[in-house]
Coordinates of C-alpha atoms and ligand atoms in Angstrom, one line a residue:
X1 CA -193.9 -112.7 -19.0
X2 CA -193.2 -110.5 -22.1
X3 CA -190.2 -111.8 -24.0
X4 CA -188.3 -109.7 -26.6
X5 CA -187.5 -111.1 -30.0
X6 CA -184.0 -111.9 -29.0
X7 CA -185.2 -113.9 -25.9
X8 CA -187.8 -115.7 -28.0
X9 CA -185.2 -116.7 -30.6
X10 CA -182.9 -117.9 -27.9
X11 CA -185.6 -120.0 -26.1
X12 CA -186.7 -121.4 -29.4
X13 CA -183.2 -122.5 -30.4
X14 CA -182.7 -123.9 -26.9
X15 CA -185.9 -126.0 -27.2
X16 CA -184.8 -127.1 -30.6
X17 CA -181.4 -128.3 -29.4
X18 CA -182.9 -130.2 -26.5
X19 CA -185.6 -131.9 -28.6
X20 CA -183.0 -132.8 -31.3
X21 CA -180.6 -134.1 -28.6
X22 CA -183.3 -136.2 -27.0
X23 CA -184.4 -137.8 -30.2
X24 CA -180.8 -138.4 -31.3
X25 CA -180.0 -140.0 -27.9
X26 CA -183.0 -142.2 -28.0
X27 CA -182.2 -143.6 -31.4
X28 CA -178.5 -143.9 -30.6
X29 CA -179.1 -145.8 -27.4
X30 CA -181.5 -148.2 -29.1
X31 CA -179.1 -148.8 -31.9
X32 CA -176.1 -149.2 -29.6
X33 CA -178.0 -151.6 -27.3
X34 CA -179.1 -153.7 -30.3
X35 CA -175.6 -153.9 -31.7
X36 CA -174.0 -154.9 -28.4
X37 CA -176.6 -157.5 -27.7
X38 CA -176.3 -158.9 -31.2
X39 CA -172.5 -159.1 -30.8
X40 CA -172.8 -160.9 -27.4
X41 CA -175.4 -163.2 -28.8
X42 CA -173.1 -164.1 -31.7
X43 CA -170.3 -164.8 -29.2
X44 CA -172.5 -167.0 -27.1
X45 CA -173.6 -169.0 -30.1
X46 CA -170.0 -169.6 -31.0
X47 CA -169.2 -170.7 -27.3
X48 CA -172.3 -173.0 -27.3
X49 CA -171.3 -174.5 -30.6
X50 CA -167.7 -175.0 -29.4
X51 CA -169.0 -176.6 -26.2
X52 CA -171.2 -178.9 -28.3
X53 CA -168.2 -180.1 -30.2
X54 CA -166.5 -181.0 -26.9
X55 CA -169.5 -183.2 -25.9
X56 CA -169.6 -184.8 -29.4
X57 CA -166.2 -186.5 -29.0
X58 CA -167.7 -190.0 -29.3
X59 CA -167.5 -190.8 -25.5
X60 CA -170.3 -191.2 -23.1
X61 CA -169.3 -188.8 -20.4
X62 CA -170.0 -189.4 -16.7
X63 CA -171.7 -186.8 -14.6
X64 CA -168.4 -185.7 -13.1
X65 CA -166.8 -185.4 -16.5
X66 CA -169.7 -183.3 -17.8
X67 CA -169.6 -180.9 -14.9
X68 CA -165.8 -180.6 -15.1
X69 CA -166.0 -180.0 -18.9
X70 CA -168.6 -177.3 -18.2
X71 CA -166.3 -175.7 -15.7
X72 CA -163.4 -175.6 -18.1
X73 CA -165.4 -174.3 -20.9
X74 CA -166.8 -171.5 -18.7
X75 CA -163.4 -170.6 -17.6
X76 CA -162.2 -170.4 -21.2
X77 CA -165.1 -168.5 -22.5
X78 CA -166.0 -166.2 -19.6
X79 CA -169.7 -167.3 -19.7
X80 CA -171.8 -169.7 -17.6
X81 CA -172.1 -173.2 -19.1
X82 CA -175.0 -175.4 -18.2
X83 CA -175.6 -178.9 -19.5
X84 CA -179.1 -180.6 -19.3
X85 CA -180.1 -184.1 -20.4
X86 CA -183.0 -184.7 -22.8
X87 CA -185.5 -184.7 -20.0
X88 CA -184.4 -181.3 -18.9
X89 CA -182.5 -182.2 -15.8
X90 CA -179.2 -180.3 -15.2
X91 CA -176.3 -182.6 -15.4
X92 CA -173.5 -180.1 -15.3
X93 CA -173.1 -176.4 -14.5
X94 CA -170.1 -174.2 -14.3
X95 CA -171.3 -172.2 -11.4
X96 CA -172.7 -175.1 -9.2
X97 CA -170.9 -177.7 -7.2
X98 CA -171.6 -181.4 -7.9
X99 CA -173.8 -181.6 -4.8
X100 CA -175.9 -178.6 -5.8
X101 CA -176.7 -180.0 -9.3
X102 CA -179.4 -182.6 -8.2
X103 CA -181.2 -179.8 -6.4
X104 CA -181.7 -177.8 -9.6
X105 CA -185.2 -177.6 -10.9
X106 CA -186.0 -179.1 -14.3
X107 CA -185.0 -176.9 -17.2
X108 CA -187.1 -178.8 -19.8
X109 CA -189.6 -175.9 -20.1
X110 CA -187.1 -173.1 -20.5
X111 CA -187.8 -171.3 -23.8
X112 CA -184.2 -171.6 -25.1
X113 CA -184.1 -175.4 -24.3
X114 CA -187.4 -176.0 -26.1
X115 CA -186.3 -173.9 -29.1
X116 CA -182.9 -175.7 -29.2
X117 CA -184.6 -179.1 -29.3
X118 CA -187.0 -177.9 -32.0
X119 CA -184.7 -175.9 -34.3
X120 CA -181.1 -176.8 -33.2
X121 CA -180.5 -173.3 -31.7
X122 CA -182.4 -171.6 -28.9
X123 CA -182.0 -168.0 -27.7
X124 CA -183.7 -166.2 -24.9
X125 CA -183.3 -163.0 -22.9
X126 CA -184.9 -162.7 -19.5
X127 CA -184.5 -161.6 -15.9
X128 CA -182.7 -164.1 -13.7
X129 CA -184.6 -164.8 -10.6
X130 CA -181.4 -165.5 -8.7
X131 CA -179.3 -162.5 -9.6
X132 CA -182.1 -160.0 -10.5
X133 CA -180.5 -158.9 -13.7
X134 CA -181.1 -159.6 -17.4
X135 CA -179.4 -162.7 -18.8
X136 CA -178.9 -163.9 -22.4
X137 CA -179.2 -167.6 -23.0
X138 CA -178.1 -169.6 -26.1
X139 CA -178.7 -173.4 -26.2
X140 CA -177.7 -176.1 -28.7
X141 CA -178.3 -179.8 -28.5
X142 CA -175.3 -182.2 -28.6
X143 CA -174.8 -186.0 -29.3
X144 CA -174.1 -187.7 -32.5
X145 CA -176.0 -189.2 -34.2
X146 CA -178.8 -189.1 -31.5
X147 CA -179.0 -186.0 -29.3
X148 CA -178.1 -186.7 -25.8
X149 CA -178.5 -183.4 -24.1
X150 CA -178.3 -179.7 -24.4
X151 CA -175.5 -177.4 -23.7
X152 CA -176.4 -173.8 -22.8
X153 CA -174.1 -170.8 -22.6
X154 CA -175.4 -167.7 -20.7
X155 CA -174.0 -164.3 -19.9
X156 CA -175.2 -161.4 -17.7
X157 CA -176.4 -158.4 -19.8
X158 CA -175.2 -156.0 -17.1
X159 CA -172.3 -155.1 -19.4
X160 CA -174.7 -153.9 -21.9
X161 CA -176.4 -151.6 -19.4
X162 CA -173.0 -150.4 -18.4
X163 CA -172.1 -149.6 -22.0
X164 CA -175.4 -147.8 -22.4
X165 CA -174.8 -145.8 -19.3
X166 CA -171.4 -144.8 -20.6
X167 CA -173.0 -143.9 -23.9
X168 CA -175.6 -141.8 -22.1
X169 CA -173.0 -140.0 -20.1
X170 CA -171.0 -139.3 -23.4
X171 CA -174.2 -138.2 -25.0
X172 CA -175.1 -135.9 -22.1
X173 CA -171.6 -134.3 -22.1
X174 CA -171.7 -133.9 -25.9
X175 CA -175.2 -132.5 -25.6
X176 CA -174.2 -130.1 -22.9
X177 CA -171.2 -128.9 -24.9
X178 CA -173.4 -128.7 -28.0
X179 CA -176.0 -126.8 -25.9
X180 CA -173.4 -124.3 -24.7
X181 CA -172.0 -123.9 -28.3
X182 CA -175.5 -123.6 -29.8
X183 CA -176.5 -121.2 -27.1
X184 CA -173.6 -118.9 -27.9
X185 CA -174.1 -119.3 -31.7
X186 CA -177.9 -118.8 -31.5
X187 CA -177.4 -115.8 -29.1
X188 CA -174.9 -114.3 -31.6
X189 CA -177.2 -115.0 -34.5
X190 CA -180.2 -113.6 -32.7
X191 CA -178.2 -110.5 -31.8
X192 CA -177.0 -110.0 -35.4
X193 CA -180.6 -110.6 -36.7
X194 CA -182.3 -108.4 -34.1
X195 CA -179.7 -105.7 -34.6
X196 CA -180.8 -105.2 -38.2
X197 CA -184.4 -105.7 -37.1
X198 CA -184.1 -103.2 -34.2
X199 CA -182.7 -100.6 -36.6
X200 CA -185.7 -101.3 -38.9
X201 CA -188.0 -101.0 -35.9
X202 CA -186.3 -97.7 -34.9
X203 CA -186.8 -96.2 -38.3
X204 CA -190.4 -97.5 -38.6
X205 CA -191.1 -96.1 -35.1
X206 CA -189.8 -92.7 -36.1
X207 CA -191.8 -92.7 -39.4
X208 CA -194.9 -94.0 -37.6
X209 CA -194.7 -91.4 -34.9
X210 CA -194.3 -88.6 -37.4
X211 CA -197.0 -89.9 -39.7
X212 CA -199.6 -91.1 -37.2
X213 CA -198.5 -89.4 -34.0
X214 CA -198.1 -92.7 -32.2
X215 CA -196.2 -96.0 -32.3
X216 CA -198.0 -99.4 -32.0
X217 CA -196.5 -101.6 -29.2
X218 CA -197.0 -105.3 -29.6
X219 CA -195.9 -108.5 -27.7
X220 CA -192.5 -108.2 -29.3
X221 CA -190.5 -106.2 -31.8
X222 CA -191.9 -108.0 -34.8
X223 CA -195.5 -107.4 -33.6
X224 CA -194.7 -103.7 -33.0
X225 CA -193.1 -103.5 -36.5
X226 CA -196.2 -105.3 -38.0
X227 CA -198.5 -102.9 -36.1
X228 CA -196.5 -99.9 -37.3
X229 CA -196.4 -101.1 -40.8
X230 CA -200.2 -101.7 -40.8
X231 CA -200.8 -98.2 -39.3
X232 CA -198.4 -96.7 -41.8
X233 CA -200.1 -98.5 -44.7
X234 CA -203.5 -97.2 -43.5
X235 CA -202.0 -93.8 -43.3
X236 CA -200.4 -94.2 -46.7
X237 CA -203.8 -95.3 -48.1
X238 CA -205.4 -92.2 -46.7
X239 CA -202.5 -90.1 -48.1
X240 CA -202.9 -91.7 -51.5
X241 CA -206.6 -91.0 -51.5
X242 CA -206.1 -87.4 -50.4
X243 CA -203.4 -87.0 -53.1
X244 CA -205.7 -88.5 -55.7
X245 CA -208.5 -86.2 -54.6
X246 CA -206.2 -83.2 -54.5
X247 CA -204.9 -84.1 -57.9
X248 CA -208.4 -84.4 -59.2
X249 CA -209.2 -81.0 -57.7
X250 CA -206.1 -79.4 -59.1
X251 CA -206.9 -80.8 -62.5
X252 CA -210.5 -79.6 -62.2
X253 CA -209.1 -76.1 -61.3
X254 CA -206.7 -76.1 -64.2
X255 CA -209.4 -77.3 -66.6
X256 CA -211.8 -74.6 -65.4
X257 CA -209.3 -71.8 -65.4
X258 CA -209.9 -69.2 -68.0
X259 CA -206.2 -68.2 -67.6
X260 CA -203.6 -70.0 -69.6
X261 CA -201.1 -71.8 -67.4
X262 CA -197.7 -73.4 -68.0
X263 CA -195.6 -75.2 -65.3
X264 CA -191.9 -75.2 -66.3
X265 CA -188.9 -77.0 -65.0
X266 CA -185.5 -75.4 -64.2
X267 CA -184.5 -75.5 -67.9
X268 CA -187.8 -73.8 -69.0
X269 CA -189.2 -77.0 -70.4
X270 CA -192.9 -77.5 -70.1
X271 CA -194.1 -79.9 -67.4
X272 CA -197.8 -79.1 -67.5
X273 CA -200.2 -77.1 -69.7
X274 CA -203.9 -76.4 -69.1
X275 CA -206.7 -76.4 -71.7
X276 CA -206.9 -72.6 -71.7
X277 CA -203.2 -72.4 -72.8
X278 CA -203.8 -75.1 -75.4
X279 CA -206.6 -73.0 -76.9
X280 CA -204.8 -69.7 -76.6
X281 CA -201.7 -71.0 -78.4
X282 CA -203.6 -73.3 -80.7
X283 CA -201.7 -76.5 -79.6
X284 CA -202.9 -79.7 -81.1
X285 CA -201.3 -81.8 -78.3
X286 CA -199.8 -80.8 -75.0
X287 CA -196.2 -79.7 -75.7
X288 CA -194.9 -81.4 -72.6
X289 CA -191.1 -81.6 -72.5
X290 CA -190.6 -78.8 -75.1
X291 CA -189.1 -75.3 -74.5
X292 CA -191.6 -72.6 -73.8
X293 CA -189.8 -70.1 -76.0
X294 CA -190.0 -72.6 -78.9
X295 CA -193.7 -73.3 -78.7
X296 CA -194.9 -69.8 -78.0
X297 CA -192.4 -67.8 -80.0
X298 CA -193.2 -64.8 -77.8
X299 CA -190.0 -62.9 -77.0
X300 CA -191.4 -60.9 -74.1
X301 CA -192.6 -64.1 -72.4
X302 CA -189.1 -65.6 -72.7
X303 CA -187.6 -62.4 -71.2
X304 CA -190.1 -62.5 -68.3
X305 CA -189.4 -66.2 -67.5
X306 CA -185.6 -65.4 -67.5
X307 CA -186.2 -62.6 -65.0
X308 CA -188.1 -64.8 -62.6
X309 CA -186.4 -65.4 -59.3
X310 CA -187.4 -67.7 -56.3
X311 CA -190.1 -66.3 -54.1
X312 CA -190.9 -63.4 -56.4
X313 CA -193.8 -62.8 -58.8
X314 CA -192.9 -60.9 -62.0
X315 CA -195.4 -59.7 -64.6
X316 CA -195.6 -58.1 -68.0
X317 CA -198.2 -57.1 -70.5
X318 CA -197.8 -57.9 -74.1
X319 CA -199.7 -58.2 -77.3
X320 CA -199.8 -61.1 -79.6
X321 CA -201.2 -61.6 -83.1
X322 CA -202.8 -65.0 -82.9
X323 CA -206.4 -65.4 -83.9
X324 CA -206.7 -61.6 -83.9
X325 CA -204.7 -59.2 -81.8
X326 CA -204.8 -60.2 -78.2
X327 CA -203.5 -58.4 -75.1
X328 CA -202.1 -60.6 -72.4
X329 CA -201.0 -60.1 -68.9
X330 CA -198.4 -62.7 -68.0
X331 CA -197.3 -63.5 -64.4
X332 CA -194.4 -65.7 -63.5
X333 CA -194.0 -67.2 -60.0
X334 CA -191.1 -69.3 -58.9
X335 CA -191.4 -71.3 -55.6
X336 CA -189.0 -70.1 -52.9
X337 CA -187.8 -73.6 -52.5
X338 CA -187.2 -75.9 -55.4
X339 CA -186.8 -75.1 -59.1
X340 CA -188.9 -74.2 -62.1
X341 CA -191.7 -71.7 -62.3
X342 CA -195.4 -71.3 -63.1
X343 CA -196.5 -69.0 -65.9
X344 CA -200.1 -67.7 -65.8
X345 CA -201.5 -65.6 -68.7
X346 CA -204.7 -63.5 -68.4
X347 CA -206.3 -62.6 -71.7
X348 CA -207.1 -58.9 -71.0
X349 CA -208.1 -58.1 -74.6
X350 CA -211.7 -57.5 -73.6
X351 CA -210.7 -55.4 -70.6
X352 CA -208.5 -53.2 -72.8
X353 CA -211.2 -53.0 -75.4
X354 CA -213.8 -52.1 -72.8
X355 CA -211.5 -49.4 -71.5
X356 CA -211.0 -48.1 -75.0
X357 CA -214.8 -48.3 -75.6
X358 CA -215.5 -46.4 -72.4
X359 CA -213.0 -43.7 -73.3
X360 CA -214.6 -43.3 -76.7
X361 CA -218.1 -43.4 -75.2
X362 CA -217.3 -40.7 -72.7
X363 CA -215.8 -38.6 -75.5
X364 CA -218.8 -39.2 -77.8
X365 CA -221.3 -38.6 -75.1
X366 CA -219.7 -35.3 -74.0
X367 CA -219.5 -34.3 -77.7
X368 CA -223.2 -35.2 -78.3
X369 CA -224.3 -33.4 -75.1
X370 CA -222.0 -30.3 -75.7
X371 CA -223.7 -29.3 -79.0
X372 CA -227.3 -28.9 -77.8
X373 CA -226.2 -27.5 -74.4
X374 CA -224.1 -24.9 -76.2
X375 CA -227.0 -24.0 -78.5
X376 CA -229.4 -23.8 -75.6
X377 CA -227.0 -21.6 -73.6
X378 CA -226.2 -19.3 -76.6
X379 CA -229.9 -18.9 -77.4
X380 CA -230.8 -18.2 -73.8
X381 CA -228.1 -15.6 -73.5
X382 CA -229.2 -13.9 -76.7
X383 CA -232.8 -13.8 -75.5
X384 CA -231.7 -12.5 -72.1
X385 CA -229.6 -9.8 -73.8
X386 CA -232.8 -8.4 -75.3
X387 CA -233.7 -10.6 -78.3
X388 CA -236.7 -11.7 -76.3
X389 CA -238.2 -8.4 -77.1
X390 CA -237.4 -8.7 -80.8
X391 CA -240.6 -10.2 -82.4
X392 CA -238.5 -11.3 -85.4
X393 CA -235.8 -13.2 -83.5
X394 CA -237.4 -14.4 -80.4
X395 CA -239.7 -17.1 -81.9
X396 CA -236.7 -18.6 -83.9
X397 CA -234.5 -18.6 -80.8
X398 CA -237.1 -20.1 -78.7
X399 CA -237.9 -22.7 -81.3
X400 CA -234.2 -23.7 -81.5
X401 CA -234.0 -23.7 -77.7
X402 CA -237.0 -26.1 -77.6
X403 CA -235.6 -28.4 -80.4
X404 CA -232.2 -28.7 -78.7
X405 CA -233.8 -29.2 -75.3
X406 CA -235.8 -32.0 -76.8
X407 CA -232.7 -33.4 -78.4
X408 CA -230.9 -33.2 -75.1
X409 CA -233.8 -35.1 -73.5
X410 CA -233.6 -37.8 -76.2
X411 CA -229.8 -38.2 -75.7
X412 CA -230.2 -38.3 -71.9
X413 CA -233.1 -40.8 -72.2
X414 CA -231.2 -43.1 -74.6
X415 CA -228.1 -42.9 -72.4
X416 CA -230.2 -43.8 -69.3
X417 CA -231.7 -46.7 -71.3
X418 CA -228.2 -47.9 -72.2
X419 CA -227.0 -47.4 -68.6
X420 CA -229.9 -49.5 -67.3
X421 CA -229.3 -52.3 -69.8
X422 CA -225.6 -52.2 -69.1
X423 CA -226.2 -52.5 -65.4
X424 CA -228.8 -55.2 -66.1
X425 CA -231.3 -53.1 -64.1
X426 CA -233.9 -53.4 -66.8
X427 CA -235.9 -56.5 -65.9
X428 CA -237.0 -58.6 -68.9
X429 CA -240.3 -60.5 -68.4
X430 CA -240.6 -62.9 -71.3
X431 CA -244.1 -63.8 -72.2
X432 CA -245.7 -65.2 -75.4
X433 CA -246.5 -62.2 -77.6
X434 CA -248.5 -62.4 -80.9
X435 CA -246.3 -60.7 -83.5
X436 CA -249.3 -59.3 -85.3
X437 CA -250.5 -57.4 -82.2
X438 CA -247.1 -55.8 -81.5
X439 CA -246.5 -54.8 -85.1
X440 CA -250.0 -53.4 -85.5
X441 CA -249.5 -51.4 -82.4
X442 CA -246.2 -49.7 -83.4
X443 CA -247.5 -49.1 -86.9
X444 CA -250.5 -47.3 -85.4
X445 CA -248.2 -45.1 -83.3
X446 CA -245.8 -44.2 -86.2
X447 CA -248.3 -44.2 -89.0
X448 CA -248.9 -40.4 -88.7
X449 CA -245.2 -39.8 -89.1
X450 CA -245.1 -42.0 -92.2
X451 CA -248.2 -40.3 -93.5
X452 CA -246.5 -36.9 -93.2
X453 CA -243.8 -38.3 -95.4
X454 CA -246.2 -39.9 -97.8
X455 CA -244.8 -43.3 -97.0
X456 CA -246.6 -46.6 -97.3
X457 CA -246.3 -49.3 -94.6
X458 CA -247.0 -52.8 -95.7
X459 CA -247.3 -55.9 -93.4
X460 CA -246.5 -59.4 -94.4
X461 CA -246.7 -61.7 -91.5
X462 CA -246.2 -65.5 -91.9
X463 CA -247.6 -67.3 -90.0
X464 CA -250.2 -64.7 -89.3
X465 CA -250.7 -65.9 -85.7
X466 CA -247.0 -66.4 -85.0
X467 CA -245.9 -65.7 -81.4
X468 CA -242.6 -64.8 -79.9
X469 CA -241.4 -65.3 -76.4
X470 CA -240.2 -61.8 -75.4
X471 CA -240.6 -58.8 -73.1
X472 CA -243.5 -56.8 -74.4
X473 CA -242.0 -53.3 -73.8
X474 CA -238.6 -54.3 -75.0
X475 CA -240.0 -55.7 -78.2
X476 CA -242.1 -52.6 -78.8
X477 CA -239.2 -50.3 -78.2
X478 CA -237.0 -52.4 -80.6
X479 CA -239.5 -52.4 -83.5
X480 CA -240.4 -48.8 -82.8
X481 CA -236.7 -47.8 -83.2
X482 CA -236.3 -49.8 -86.4
X483 CA -239.6 -48.5 -87.9
X484 CA -238.6 -44.9 -86.9
X485 CA -235.3 -45.3 -88.6
X486 CA -237.0 -46.7 -91.7
X487 CA -239.4 -43.8 -91.8
X488 CA -236.5 -41.3 -91.3
X489 CA -234.2 -42.8 -93.9
X490 CA -236.8 -43.8 -96.6
X491 CA -237.5 -41.1 -99.1
X492 CA -240.8 -39.1 -99.2
X493 CA -243.4 -41.3 -100.8
X494 CA -241.2 -44.3 -100.1
X495 CA -242.2 -47.9 -99.1
X496 CA -241.7 -49.7 -95.9
X497 CA -242.4 -53.4 -95.4
X498 CA -242.7 -55.2 -92.1
X499 CA -242.5 -58.9 -92.5
X500 CA -242.1 -61.9 -90.2
X501 CA -241.5 -65.6 -90.8
X502 CA -240.4 -68.7 -88.9
X503 CA -236.8 -69.7 -89.0
X504 CA -236.2 -72.9 -87.0
X505 CA -237.3 -72.3 -83.5
X506 CA -237.2 -68.6 -84.0
X507 CA -239.3 -65.9 -85.6
X508 CA -237.5 -63.3 -87.7
X509 CA -239.2 -59.9 -87.9
X510 CA -237.7 -57.5 -90.4
X511 CA -238.2 -53.8 -91.3
X512 CA -237.3 -53.0 -94.9
X513 CA -237.1 -49.5 -96.5
X514 CA -236.2 -48.2 -99.9
X515 CA -233.9 -45.6 -98.5
X516 CA -230.3 -44.9 -99.5
X517 CA -229.1 -48.2 -97.9
X518 CA -225.9 -48.7 -96.0
X519 CA -222.6 -49.3 -97.7
X520 CA -220.7 -52.5 -96.7
X521 CA -217.9 -50.7 -94.9
X522 CA -220.3 -49.2 -92.3
X523 CA -222.3 -52.4 -91.7
X524 CA -220.0 -54.0 -89.0
X525 CA -220.1 -50.8 -86.9
X526 CA -223.8 -50.0 -87.2
X527 CA -224.8 -51.2 -83.8
X528 CA -222.0 -49.4 -81.9
X529 CA -222.9 -46.5 -79.7
X530 CA -222.9 -43.1 -81.3
X531 CA -222.0 -44.6 -84.7
X532 CA -223.6 -42.6 -87.5
X533 CA -223.0 -42.8 -91.2
X534 CA -223.9 -39.1 -91.8
X535 CA -223.7 -37.4 -88.4
X536 CA -225.0 -34.1 -89.8
X537 CA -228.0 -35.6 -91.4
X538 CA -228.7 -37.8 -88.4
X539 CA -228.6 -34.9 -86.0
X540 CA -230.8 -32.9 -88.3
X541 CA -233.5 -35.5 -88.3
X542 CA -233.2 -35.9 -84.5
X543 CA -231.0 -39.0 -84.3
X544 CA -228.8 -39.7 -81.3
X545 CA -226.7 -42.4 -82.8
X546 CA -227.8 -44.7 -79.9
X547 CA -231.0 -46.2 -81.3
X548 CA -229.4 -49.3 -82.9
X549 CA -227.1 -50.0 -80.0
X550 CA -230.2 -50.0 -77.7
X551 CA -231.9 -52.3 -80.1
X552 CA -229.0 -54.7 -80.0
X553 CA -228.9 -54.8 -76.2
X554 CA -232.6 -55.2 -75.9
X555 CA -232.8 -58.1 -78.4
X556 CA -229.8 -59.8 -76.9
X557 CA -231.2 -59.5 -73.4
X558 CA -234.3 -61.4 -74.7
X559 CA -232.0 -64.2 -76.1
X560 CA -232.4 -63.1 -79.7
X561 CA -230.2 -61.8 -82.5
X562 CA -230.2 -58.6 -84.6
X563 CA -228.7 -57.8 -87.9
X564 CA -228.8 -55.8 -91.1
X565 CA -228.7 -56.7 -94.7
X566 CA -229.1 -54.7 -97.9
X567 CA -232.4 -54.8 -99.7
X568 CA -232.5 -56.3 -103.1
X569 CA -232.7 -53.0 -105.2
X570 CA -232.1 -50.2 -102.8
X571 CA -232.6 -49.7 -99.1
X572 CA -231.9 -51.7 -96.0
X573 CA -233.4 -54.6 -94.1
X574 CA -233.0 -54.5 -90.3
X575 CA -234.1 -57.8 -88.6
X576 CA -234.5 -59.3 -85.2
X577 CA -234.8 -63.0 -84.5
X578 CA -236.5 -64.0 -81.3
X579 CA -237.5 -67.3 -79.7
X580 CA -240.7 -68.7 -81.1
X581 CA -243.4 -69.6 -78.7
Ligands
LIG601 P1 -229.8 -42.5 -85.2 O1 -230.5 -42.0 -84.0 O2 -228.7 -41.6 -85.7 O3 -230.7 -43.0 -86.2 P2 -229.2 -45.2 -84.9 O4 -228.4 -45.9 -83.9 O5 -230.6 -45.6 -84.9 O6 -229.0 -43.7 -84.7 O7 -228.6 -45.5 -86.3 C1 -227.2 -45.4 -86.5 C2 -226.9 -45.0 -87.9 O8 -227.3 -46.0 -88.8 C3 -227.7 -43.8 -88.3 O9 -227.1 -42.6 -88.0 C4 -227.8 -44.0 -89.8 O10 -226.7 -43.4 -90.4 C5 -227.8 -45.5 -90.0 N1 -229.1 -46.0 -90.2 C6 -230.0 -46.5 -89.3 N2 -231.1 -47.0 -89.9 C7 -231.0 -46.7 -91.2 C8 -231.8 -47.0 -92.3 N3 -233.0 -47.6 -92.2 N4 -231.3 -46.6 -93.5 C9 -230.1 -46.1 -93.7 N5 -229.3 -45.8 -92.6 C10 -229.7 -46.1 -91.4

């Protein structure tokens, strides 16, 4: 049978009351019986001693006198008085007639008689064979100075049993009343206790059902509660683990984000800041608890945060002068429920620079292309209009047409190279390349050009067998560009030196000329597309303004660096540093 908590509490208290009642009754009865018997024994001793005094009056009593005295003493004391001689024969008894006395068996072996003779007082408690009930006997010897007999007082112990029965009845009634009272109290207590417990169980059940989809039923409410709590604690453990994992994941996302992020409370105080924001605003420690407007000092950001409203995303773009001019796109999102907001800032400096760069590039490219195209078109029209038949003009016009077509081809070819490098379409296959072989090859190709200008090319390679890890075509194109520029910008009869040396785990190859050199203000922009110091001269000597930018892209694609520095006296040194093999 399945008992509820209340029933269990009730049964338990009932059992407790019965056990306590039984134990108390047992001890009470025992104690009561002992005290009544002790009292009766004391009375019998007094009666026996009083009787002894009657027999010690100095006379020698006859059998009749003894029996009569026994009768009187019995009547006065309410107990049976028996008198036996020293041999144990009954010589008087308050309950026997004179004729019956001689028929009495010898009492000499009765325990109380033997004890009285030995110690002066004998007591015994036994079942009477005649009346079939317990009797208490007290015997004392009499006679002075010599004992002449024993007087014995006895009484039925039925009174004791009666008193005990009455006690049992009282105890039973008291126990019953106690039981009823205890039942009521324990019922009430169980009800009060279980009411709180039931409310607890009800809530636990609700939470458990919501969290785990089920409720554990046990043998009683406590077991159900324990089951639910254990299920809830398992669920909680899982939730805690999920939360820890999610927190770790969120932190990882925040740490990896390139966008700066601030989480703000309802009073725009910072709750959270990610590493990108720390870096952008140059914070030494997370400014948690501070006002965003105070730590960033960006007015537009403050205005944006002010304009944020729940459930909407607002954004603005602003510039800030911190570690150079930076363009930022800030977005503010407020949760539709709850307060505070999240500010995310994208650094769009590079995007804006790229856009600017592209605009400039398109303008420059169109400009560069327009000139040769216009010349070609004008010359072609002139020739069509009849100049072709003019032997004086036609060779000049055709030669200009050819030169500009070639220039156009150079520009288009350089632009295509750049486009391929931009789109990473040009595949780089890095292999170990002996520097000497590559340099010797490009010198061979361009030597005729240098010869025409009376220029001397000197090689200084250290170590002579040094090898770089690079793409063969890209390295050749790079060095060809640099040597071509050196030949173009060095004066007639000038000197060009190609040298190489080890620099850490790289090999640096440089091309030095004794040309006009490049003033400091131009140096930072040398590797930009279409950047030319003297556009007129550059065009005249067939330059496109794209050579160095192609060099930079090629070298960087091979994992190297490129740069320019002034030569000691006059001229320039262009260098590339590539991984050494
Ligand atoms: P270009 O085709 O005009 O030579 P580059 O990109 O190769 O274009 O060079 C850009 C500019 O750098 C040139 O226009 C020139 O003004 C300058 N320059 C390049 N190399 C040298 C050099 N060795 N000496 C002086 N100026 C140079």
